[in-house]
Coordinates of C-alpha atoms in Angstrom, one line a residue:
M87 CA 154.5 -3.5 -0.4
P88 CA 154.4 -7.2 -1.4
R89 CA 153.4 -8.0 -4.8
D90 CA 150.3 -10.1 -5.7
D91 CA 151.5 -13.3 -7.0
S92 CA 148.5 -13.4 -9.3
S93 CA 150.3 -10.7 -11.5
D94 CA 152.6 -13.7 -12.8
A95 CA 149.6 -15.7 -14.0
P96 CA 149.6 -16.7 -17.7
A97 CA 146.9 -14.1 -18.3
A98 CA 149.0 -11.2 -17.2
E99 CA 150.6 -8.8 -19.5
R100 CA 152.9 -5.9 -19.0
L101 CA 151.0 -2.9 -17.9
Q102 CA 152.2 -0.5 -20.6
K103 CA 151.2 -2.9 -23.3
V104 CA 147.6 -3.1 -21.7
L105 CA 147.4 0.6 -21.5
A106 CA 148.5 1.0 -25.2
A107 CA 146.1 -1.5 -26.4
A108 CA 143.3 0.5 -24.6
G109 CA 144.2 3.5 -26.6
V110 CA 146.0 5.6 -24.0
G111 CA 149.0 6.1 -26.1
S112 CA 152.2 4.5 -27.4
R113 CA 154.0 2.0 -25.1
R114 CA 156.7 4.6 -24.5
A115 CA 154.1 7.2 -23.5
C116 CA 152.4 4.7 -21.3
E117 CA 155.7 3.9 -19.6
D118 CA 156.0 7.6 -18.9
L119 CA 152.6 7.7 -17.2
I120 CA 153.7 4.8 -15.0
F121 CA 157.0 6.3 -14.1
R122 CA 155.3 9.6 -13.2
R123 CA 152.9 7.7 -10.9
R124 CA 149.7 8.6 -12.8
V125 CA 148.6 5.0 -13.0
T126 CA 147.0 2.9 -10.3
V127 CA 146.2 -0.8 -10.3
D128 CA 143.6 -2.3 -8.0
G129 CA 144.0 0.9 -5.7
R130 CA 147.9 1.0 -5.6
V131 CA 150.3 3.2 -7.5
A132 CA 151.8 1.2 -10.5
Q133 CA 155.4 0.6 -11.2
L134 CA 157.4 -0.1 -14.2
G135 CA 157.5 -3.8 -14.8
D136 CA 154.1 -4.5 -13.3
K137 CA 152.0 -7.0 -15.0
V138 CA 148.1 -7.2 -14.9
D139 CA 145.3 -9.3 -16.2
P140 CA 143.3 -7.0 -18.4
A141 CA 140.2 -8.8 -17.9
T142 CA 140.2 -8.3 -14.1
A143 CA 142.5 -5.4 -13.1
V144 CA 140.9 -2.1 -12.1
I145 CA 143.1 0.5 -13.6
H146 CA 142.9 4.3 -13.3
V147 CA 144.9 6.8 -15.2
D148 CA 145.1 10.3 -13.7
G149 CA 142.2 9.2 -11.5
E150 CA 139.8 8.1 -14.3
R151 CA 138.9 4.5 -14.7
L152 CA 140.2 2.6 -17.9
V153 CA 138.4 -0.4 -19.0
T154 CA 140.8 -3.0 -20.3
D155 CA 138.7 -6.0 -20.6
T156 CA 138.0 -6.5 -24.4
R157 CA 134.9 -8.7 -23.6
L158 CA 133.0 -5.6 -22.3
A159 CA 131.1 -3.3 -24.6
Y160 CA 129.5 0.0 -24.0
L161 CA 127.1 1.5 -26.6
A162 CA 124.9 4.5 -27.1
M163 CA 121.8 4.1 -29.1
N164 CA 119.2 6.5 -30.5
K165 CA 116.0 4.7 -30.0
P166 CA 113.4 5.5 -32.5
R167 CA 109.8 6.1 -31.7
G168 CA 107.7 2.9 -31.8
V169 CA 110.5 0.6 -30.9
V170 CA 110.0 -1.3 -27.6
S171 CA 112.9 -1.2 -24.9
T172 CA 113.6 -5.0 -24.9
M173 CA 116.1 -7.0 -26.6
A174 CA 113.5 -9.2 -28.3
D175 CA 109.8 -8.9 -28.3
E176 CA 107.5 -12.1 -28.1
K177 CA 104.7 -10.1 -29.9
G178 CA 107.0 -9.5 -32.9
R179 CA 107.3 -5.8 -32.4
T180 CA 110.6 -4.0 -33.5
A181 CA 113.0 -4.3 -30.6
L182 CA 116.5 -3.2 -29.7
A183 CA 118.3 -6.2 -31.0
D184 CA 117.0 -5.4 -34.5
F185 CA 119.4 -2.6 -34.6
L186 CA 122.4 -4.3 -33.3
G187 CA 123.5 -6.7 -36.2
R188 CA 127.2 -5.6 -36.2
V189 CA 127.7 -5.8 -32.4
E190 CA 129.4 -9.0 -31.6
Q191 CA 129.0 -8.9 -27.8
R192 CA 125.6 -9.8 -26.2
V193 CA 124.7 -6.5 -24.6
Y194 CA 121.6 -5.4 -22.6
H195 CA 119.8 -2.1 -22.3
V196 CA 120.4 0.1 -19.2
G197 CA 117.0 1.2 -18.1
R198 CA 114.0 1.8 -20.5
L199 CA 112.2 4.2 -22.8
D200 CA 108.6 3.6 -23.4
A201 CA 107.5 2.8 -27.0
D202 CA 106.3 6.2 -27.7
S203 CA 109.4 7.9 -26.4
E204 CA 112.7 8.2 -28.3
G205 CA 116.4 9.1 -27.7
L206 CA 119.4 7.9 -25.8
L207 CA 119.7 4.4 -24.5
L208 CA 122.9 2.9 -23.1
L209 CA 123.6 -0.8 -23.8
T210 CA 126.3 -2.9 -22.1
N211 CA 127.4 -6.2 -20.8
D212 CA 128.9 -4.7 -17.8
G213 CA 126.5 -5.7 -15.1
T214 CA 128.0 -3.9 -12.3
L215 CA 128.0 -0.5 -14.1
A216 CA 124.5 -1.2 -15.5
H217 CA 123.2 -1.8 -11.9
R218 CA 124.7 1.4 -10.6
L219 CA 123.4 3.6 -13.4
M220 CA 119.9 2.3 -12.8
H221 CA 119.9 2.3 -8.9
P222 CA 118.3 5.5 -7.5
S223 CA 120.8 5.7 -4.6
Y224 CA 123.5 6.8 -7.3
G225 CA 121.4 9.6 -8.5
V226 CA 122.6 9.7 -12.1
P227 CA 120.6 12.5 -13.9
K228 CA 118.8 12.1 -17.1
T229 CA 117.8 14.9 -19.5
Y230 CA 114.7 15.0 -21.6
L231 CA 113.6 17.3 -24.5
C232 CA 109.7 17.4 -24.6
E233 CA 107.1 18.8 -26.8
V234 CA 104.1 19.8 -24.7
A235 CA 100.7 21.5 -25.0
G236 CA 101.3 25.1 -24.7
P237 CA 101.6 28.0 -24.0
L238 CA 103.7 27.2 -21.1
S239 CA 102.2 28.4 -17.8
R240 CA 104.6 30.7 -15.6
T241 CA 104.2 28.3 -12.7
A242 CA 105.1 25.1 -14.4
G243 CA 108.9 25.2 -13.9
R244 CA 108.6 26.5 -10.3
R245 CA 106.1 23.7 -9.4
L246 CA 108.3 21.0 -10.9
K247 CA 111.3 22.2 -9.1
A248 CA 109.4 22.6 -5.8
G249 CA 108.1 19.0 -6.2
V250 CA 104.9 17.5 -7.6
E251 CA 102.9 14.9 -5.7
L252 CA 102.1 11.9 -7.7
S253 CA 100.2 8.7 -6.9
D254 CA 103.6 7.0 -5.8
G255 CA 105.1 10.0 -4.0
M256 CA 106.6 13.4 -4.5
V257 CA 109.0 14.1 -7.4
R258 CA 111.2 17.1 -7.9
V259 CA 113.1 17.9 -11.2
D260 CA 116.7 19.0 -10.9
E261 CA 116.5 21.6 -13.8
F262 CA 113.9 22.9 -16.1
R263 CA 113.9 25.4 -19.0
L264 CA 111.7 26.6 -21.9
V265 CA 113.5 25.8 -25.0
D266 CA 111.0 27.3 -27.6
T267 CA 107.4 28.1 -28.3
L268 CA 105.8 26.8 -31.5
G269 CA 102.2 27.9 -31.8
R270 CA 100.1 26.0 -29.4
T271 CA 103.1 23.8 -28.3
A272 CA 106.1 24.4 -26.4
Q273 CA 109.5 22.6 -26.2
V274 CA 110.8 22.2 -22.7
E275 CA 113.9 20.6 -21.3
L276 CA 114.2 19.0 -17.9
T277 CA 116.6 17.0 -15.9
L278 CA 115.9 14.6 -13.0
H279 CA 117.4 11.5 -11.5
E280 CA 114.1 9.6 -10.9
G281 CA 113.6 6.5 -12.8
R282 CA 110.0 5.6 -12.1
K283 CA 107.7 4.4 -15.1
H284 CA 106.5 7.2 -17.4
I285 CA 107.8 9.8 -14.7
V286 CA 108.4 12.7 -17.2
R287 CA 105.0 12.3 -18.9
R288 CA 103.2 12.0 -15.6
L289 CA 105.0 15.1 -14.2
L290 CA 104.2 17.4 -17.1
E291 CA 100.7 16.2 -17.3
E292 CA 100.2 17.0 -13.6
V293 CA 101.3 20.6 -14.2
G294 CA 98.9 20.9 -17.1
H295 CA 101.2 20.3 -20.1
P296 CA 100.7 16.7 -21.7
V297 CA 103.6 15.5 -23.6
S298 CA 103.2 14.9 -27.4
R299 CA 106.9 14.0 -28.0
L300 CA 109.7 12.9 -25.7
I301 CA 113.3 12.6 -26.5
R302 CA 115.9 11.5 -23.8
T303 CA 119.0 13.7 -24.7
A304 CA 121.5 12.7 -21.9
I305 CA 122.2 10.1 -19.3
G306 CA 124.7 11.4 -16.8
P307 CA 127.8 12.7 -18.9
I308 CA 126.6 10.8 -22.1
R309 CA 124.9 13.0 -24.6
L310 CA 122.7 11.9 -27.7
G311 CA 124.4 14.5 -29.9
D312 CA 123.7 14.0 -33.6
L313 CA 123.4 10.3 -33.5
R314 CA 120.6 9.3 -35.8
P315 CA 117.5 7.4 -34.9
G316 CA 118.2 3.7 -35.1
R317 CA 122.0 4.0 -35.0
T318 CA 124.5 2.9 -32.3
R319 CA 128.0 3.9 -31.5
R320 CA 130.6 2.7 -29.1
L321 CA 131.4 5.0 -26.2
T322 CA 134.9 6.5 -26.1
N323 CA 137.4 5.8 -23.3
A324 CA 136.7 9.2 -22.0
E325 CA 132.9 8.7 -21.9
I326 CA 133.2 5.3 -20.2
A327 CA 135.5 6.9 -17.6
A328 CA 132.9 9.6 -17.0
L329 CA 130.2 7.1 -16.5
F330 CA 132.3 5.3 -13.9
K331 CA 132.9 8.6 -12.2
A332 CA 129.2 9.4 -12.2
V333 CA 128.6 6.3 -10.1
G334 CA 131.6 6.9 -7.8
D335 CA 134.1 4.6 -9.1

């Protein structure tokens, strides 16, 4: 197969060096991965001696996407309640950028959480991935933990899974379970891949259980975990690869 002449461009670096810089392993270990045909570049099996531009090459290791462009940033944030889902707010309200002082890259939020909701937000400057995560055709699921008016009716879960007719159409949840009962309130967890405005609150109110607190705990393979409110963290290589896999890359 003829080699792409662009591999000899000044920006190109030896593939094993690029892999090592991305945290895959030592250069010797990366050379072994290449030798064992476990690395592909732009859809073809890589070979020892290959050079790549880390800013443009599409690299997979064992079938998982590896991002080598150091200009790209992928963050998880635990948005506190009362913070608006915008980078800056013209009304002077607390916004996402107020929590990103140490982040050098200019990033943007993927999707939204209303001001009264809290939990996981993803932030990135990778526009292609952000678009796919938000577009309904990719069906990336999101999981929410909600405190609702109780006690929980026996039919609520069945109705949500069967489908609830809202003003803008039918919506079904993928998963639903009762987590706990706390006096006159209940904690429930639900997963769905819809992204309509206030969709979780509207669904639960429609089945008779208005939401008093809503926390998004997962977006696809990324979980909120023990990340404290107002804090951010960079996603690991494995998490970034899992996000790409979730959108079919």
